[in-house]
Amino acid sequence: MEDLYKRLLEFTRDGVYRYTWEDGRILMANQGLVDILDLDCSPGALVGKLLRDVIIYTEEEGTIRHSLEKSGEVHGFEYHFKTLNGRDKWVLHDSLIVKDPDTGEKIAEAIVKDITERKHVEEELCKAHEVLAQSHEELRRLNELKSGFISAVSHEFRTPLTIIRSFSDIMAKKKLGEVNDRQLENLRTVVKQADHLSDLVTNLLDLNTIEAGKMELKMRSLSAAEFIEDVVAALAPLAAEKGVSIKARPEEGLGLVEADEHCLTRILNNLVGNAVKFTSSGGTVTVRAFEAGGMVEVDVEDDGTGIPGCYLAEIFDEFFRGPTERARQGWGAGLGLAIVKNLVEQHGGSVRVHSELGKGSMFAFTLRKAAP
């Protein structure tokens, strides 16, 4: 047993030592302690020396002695000290007081584990956390500035846009006098672009409201099948104008969903409207709905232009359009799908996309089923 004890002392990297309680004279030490103290000597050379001659204690020494005097043992105490060559060290300290069976003298037995590297990592993590906290606060402040700016500018745009659109529409309807064909075409372009800017302003304000957590949802139970059929019917004239077939295919017996009627209309109008826009004449847009995993899933599928796979991960990002046919055709500012994603997530659902260039796209989102 004594041989095993010696082998363990030689093997362990922890520092193991015994010293007299009254004056701190070292009675035994192992190689682990020599290494931790950065000393260039053998363990035997420490025997007879005072602890204060081989280690520079900091304020924690008094705490250890007080705990040992009070309870006779110390467990898991972390403390900092300096070696004789000036290096900072951290150790995890366990010790207890025993009595020498021959003399009755109080002896302290201790084990220390070098945790210097761990403490350095912790310090770096603390510094990194402080930097992240500062960055987060700066981003929060900038986001508030952005939100305030968008809100102010958008509201300032609304009144002149309304006036421009209204007067252009009045002139196009010849209520202020005759206009020739070229003037009429220009006026209709003004009205169209004013509507486009008005939609952009609305999208900016809505996205701003959603991101600020101020969007109030008026949840109620809705028939998913009827809702989809109504949206498809409303967009049928747009589809017919393009020569696109549009179909509603809700699962038979599909139940109710819990949703805000205005938000659900916006989600479907955006997804189905996009599908119609990017499907060529003779193509088909199909809206399916069915129960899946305790939720109701709605799929909007088209056989239109499709989206390159490399852009799918960014498709729901704000202002993302991508160098695709969609961007070149000049529709939208890249806010519609970002709004869809935010609204779906506020309803407790999720949204995803599958698409292949030249083969069409399928946008799917889920909604919670209404309670029975």
Coordinates of N, CA, C and O in Angstrom, one line a residue, residues 222-226 251-258 290-291 296 369-370:
L222 N -60.7 30.2 -37.8 CA -61.0 30.4 -39.1 C -61.0 29.1 -39.9 O -60.2 28.2 -39.6
S223 N -61.9 29.0 -40.9 CA -62.0 27.8 -41.7 C -60.8 27.9 -42.7 O -60.9 28.8 -43.6
A224 N -59.8 27.1 -42.6 CA -58.7 27.2 -43.5 C -59.1 26.9 -45.0 O -58.7 27.7 -45.9
A225 N -60.0 26.0 -45.2 CA -60.5 25.7 -46.6 C -61.2 26.9 -47.2 O -60.9 27.3 -48.3
E226 N -62.1 27.5 -46.5 CA -62.9 28.6 -47.0 C -62.0 29.8 -47.2 O -62.1 30.5 -48.2
E251 N -57.6 20.0 -48.2 CA -58.0 18.6 -47.9 C -59.4 18.5 -47.4 O -59.9 19.4 -46.7
E252 N -60.1 17.5 -47.8 CA -61.5 17.4 -47.4 C -61.6 17.2 -45.9 O -60.9 16.4 -45.3
G253 N -62.5 17.9 -45.3 CA -62.7 17.8 -43.8 C -61.7 18.6 -43.0 O -61.6 18.4 -41.8
L254 N -60.9 19.4 -43.7 CA -59.9 20.2 -43.0 C -60.6 21.1 -42.0 O -61.6 21.8 -42.2
G255 N -60.0 21.1 -40.8 CA -60.6 21.9 -39.7 C -60.3 23.3 -39.6 O -59.9 23.9 -40.6
L256 N -60.4 23.9 -38.4 CA -60.2 25.3 -38.2 C -58.8 25.6 -37.8 O -58.1 24.7 -37.3
V257 N -58.3 26.8 -38.1 CA -57.0 27.2 -37.7 C -57.2 28.5 -36.8 O -58.2 29.2 -36.9
E258 N -56.2 28.7 -35.9 CA -56.2 29.9 -35.1 C -55.3 30.9 -35.7 O -54.1 30.7 -35.8
F290 N -53.5 20.9 -45.7 CA -53.8 19.6 -45.1 C -53.2 19.6 -43.7 O -52.4 20.4 -43.3
E291 N -53.7 18.6 -42.9 CA -53.1 18.5 -41.5 C -51.8 17.7 -41.6 O -51.7 16.7 -42.3
V296 N -51.7 22.7 -39.4 CA -52.3 22.8 -40.7 C -51.2 23.4 -41.6 O -50.7 24.4 -41.3
K369 N -53.7 24.5 -35.3 CA -55.1 24.1 -35.4 C -55.8 24.8 -34.2 O -55.3 25.0 -33.1
A370 N -57.1 25.2 -34.5 CA -57.9 25.8 -33.4 C -58.3 24.8 -32.4 O -58.5 23.6 -32.8

